[in-house]
Amino acid sequence: MDELRHLLRRAADHAADYRLSLPDRPVGVPVDQAALNKAFAVPLPNAPTPPEHVLAELVAAAEPGLVATAGPRYFGFVIGGALPAATAADMLAAGWDQNAFNAVASPAAVAAETAAGTWLKELLGIPATASVGFVTGGQAANTAGLAAARHQVLADVGWDVERRGLPGAPVIRVFAGAERHATIDRSLRLLGLGTDALRPVPTGPQGAIDPHALAAALRDAGPGPTIVCLQAGNVNTGACDDLRRACDLVHRYGGWAHVDGAFGLWAAASPSTRHLVDGLEAADSWACDGHKWLNLPYDTAFAFCARPDVHAAAMSYAAAYLVGSGGVPAGADLTAESSRRARGFAVWAGLRELGRDGVAALVERCCALARRFADGLTAAGFEVVNDVVLNQVLVGFGDDARTDRVVAAVQADGTCWAGGTTWRGRRLMRISVSNATTTEADVDRSVAAIARLAR
Ligand SMILES: *Cc1c(COP(=O)(O)O)cnc(C)c1O
């Protein structure tokens, strides 16, 4: 018994040592992947190994290949670092080893998801009556939202897609901004709608959907099953679609409005950015990540649906041995998984740690730091290409080849990490400020390093 206690304490110590090293550790320096693979690729032993040996071997093998994405100077993709209480809660979720499938499998897991779901809706301004599926990521949340959409737009024309599938079904038209996230396309593939169903709608200079173009597209399409994928937070620019106007248009044509707000939906949590997602409450489904800007552990995201009955009709399943799901859809009724990790504990803990003001402050601080980045790099003579309305900054360093060289040099240097992107045909550096621990000093140090390397 003491051995188990010792083992779990060792694991917690390793995690704490790593976390405490983050502010000073090089960020994402190049790794010898072949050597790393080799360290893991020992022959599978026949005999059992004592757990403490396994843990020591794992730590030794993994350490050189860990990327300091949880640290304060990682600005790649849209990646946050898990908050302390959320990290600890996630460790407990592993220790408790609960199956969040339903309230019979784990009453505590369902209660945590239910409470956290209520808080999430309050923070985001999503109607309190909406359902929330706790899913693995924005990809899964988009898939769940679009499954609900598929159900309803076909039910509206008398087609039961859950029973009959898509063969012979009326054609669904899917409108989405030309700058949609690529996971929308994959969700459409997985749902059998196919990417040919997509009708891209032109976007404005910052990548937000052009409402006039959307109106024209809907008018030209005429009546029929219609899904419109809107976006809060373009991965390059941070731009948000005009949700109020777009949802109004979609509903005028009897369609379903889905909002991919993986990170941008968090603009709703602060009075200073709330206007960017004004009208979001009018949508029919929303996808939002916890593991990006909210700084929760992987894999945490939320699929919200204005119609819980539609959400469950699209996602739930029943079997004779499954008792206790009850009348109110919860847990696995709202996701594509059956047995599930109890990710609600970490969500509950992270939100409890921050509080309403803490979530707002996190959003405001990241936006302010993004502007500081933009100002610093502009002052250093480089070109900021986007309107920095949220936490994303796009920077050019001259021609494409030169920008790519600067991005590579920054990644090799290890002071900070930023990725490259192609935006409107141009190679650019993409900086995303999403970490709860990033300070002004981290930004200034990063700006200085980028400027030094660029020169
Ligand atoms: C990151 C992102 C996704 C995908 O989310 P995952 O959590 O990586 O599955 C979808 N849409 C947008 C706008 C995103 O930024």
mmCIF file of N, CA and C and ligand atoms in Angstrom, residues 137-139 142 181 183 231 233 235 260 262-263 289 291-292, ligand 1:
data_model
loop_
_atom_site.group_PDB
_atom_site.id
_atom_site.type_symbol
_atom_site.label_atom_id
_atom_site.label_comp_id
_atom_site.label_asym_id
_atom_site.label_seq_id
_atom_site.Cartn_x
_atom_site.Cartn_y
_atom_site.Cartn_z
ATOM 1 N N GLY A 137 -12.157 18.006 -28.010
ATOM 2 C CA GLY A 137 -11.497 19.141 -28.650
ATOM 3 C C GLY A 137 -12.480 19.887 -29.534
ATOM 4 N N GLY A 138 -11.994 20.967 -30.125
ATOM 5 C CA GLY A 138 -12.820 21.735 -31.037
ATOM 6 C C GLY A 138 -13.307 20.881 -32.202
ATOM 7 N N GLN A 139 -12.444 19.977 -32.648
ATOM 8 C CA GLN A 139 -12.848 19.078 -33.736
ATOM 9 C C GLN A 139 -14.094 18.281 -33.339
ATOM 10 N N ASN A 142 -17.159 20.544 -33.007
ATOM 11 C CA ASN A 142 -17.742 20.880 -34.311
ATOM 12 C C ASN A 142 -18.537 19.699 -34.863
ATOM 13 N N HIS A 181 -12.077 27.113 -40.141
ATOM 14 C CA HIS A 181 -11.042 26.193 -39.678
ATOM 15 C C HIS A 181 -11.197 24.860 -40.401
ATOM 16 N N THR A 183 -11.028 21.940 -39.476
ATOM 17 C CA THR A 183 -11.768 20.864 -38.809
ATOM 18 C C THR A 183 -13.230 20.825 -39.250
ATOM 19 N N GLN A 231 -17.882 31.613 -37.494
ATOM 20 C CA GLN A 231 -16.635 31.484 -36.742
ATOM 21 C C GLN A 231 -16.443 32.654 -35.780
ATOM 22 N N GLY A 233 -13.267 33.894 -33.922
ATOM 23 C CA GLY A 233 -11.833 33.716 -33.726
ATOM 24 C C GLY A 233 -11.162 32.987 -34.879
ATOM 25 N N VAL A 235 -8.092 31.621 -36.802
ATOM 26 C CA VAL A 235 -6.822 31.172 -36.211
ATOM 27 C C VAL A 235 -5.640 32.050 -36.600
ATOM 28 N N ASP A 260 -18.235 27.971 -34.743
ATOM 29 C CA ASP A 260 -16.948 27.418 -34.327
ATOM 30 C C ASP A 260 -16.217 28.532 -33.583
ATOM 31 N N ALA A 262 -13.713 27.974 -31.119
ATOM 32 C CA ALA A 262 -12.763 27.164 -30.353
ATOM 33 C C ALA A 262 -12.026 28.002 -29.307
ATOM 34 N N PHE A 263 -11.486 29.147 -29.751
ATOM 35 C CA PHE A 263 -10.883 30.039 -28.751
ATOM 36 C C PHE A 263 -11.586 31.393 -28.706
ATOM 37 N N ASP A 289 -13.344 25.432 -27.107
ATOM 38 C CA ASP A 289 -12.297 24.648 -26.455
ATOM 39 C C ASP A 289 -12.076 25.100 -25.022
ATOM 40 N N HIS A 291 -9.145 23.592 -23.612
ATOM 41 C CA HIS A 291 -7.693 23.380 -23.520
ATOM 42 C C HIS A 291 -6.864 24.405 -24.300
ATOM 43 N N LYS A 292 -7.525 25.386 -24.910
ATOM 44 C CA LYS A 292 -6.760 26.461 -25.536
ATOM 45 C C LYS A 292 -6.733 27.660 -24.582
HETATM 46 C C1 LIG B 1 -8.123 24.850 -32.661
HETATM 47 C C2 LIG B 1 -9.349 25.096 -33.443
HETATM 48 C C3 LIG B 1 -10.187 24.031 -33.818
HETATM 49 C C4 LIG B 1 -9.843 22.601 -33.501
HETATM 50 O O1 LIG B 1 -9.804 22.406 -32.098
HETATM 51 P P1 LIG B 1 -9.045 21.158 -31.460
HETATM 52 O O2 LIG B 1 -9.223 21.411 -30.003
HETATM 53 O O3 LIG B 1 -7.631 21.223 -31.911
HETATM 54 O O4 LIG B 1 -9.744 19.929 -31.929
HETATM 55 C C5 LIG B 1 -11.327 24.334 -34.511
HETATM 56 N N1 LIG B 1 -11.641 25.594 -34.837
HETATM 57 C C6 LIG B 1 -10.861 26.652 -34.497
HETATM 58 C C7 LIG B 1 -11.276 28.027 -34.890
HETATM 59 C C8 LIG B 1 -9.686 26.434 -33.780
HETATM 60 O O5 LIG B 1 -8.916 27.465 -33.435
#
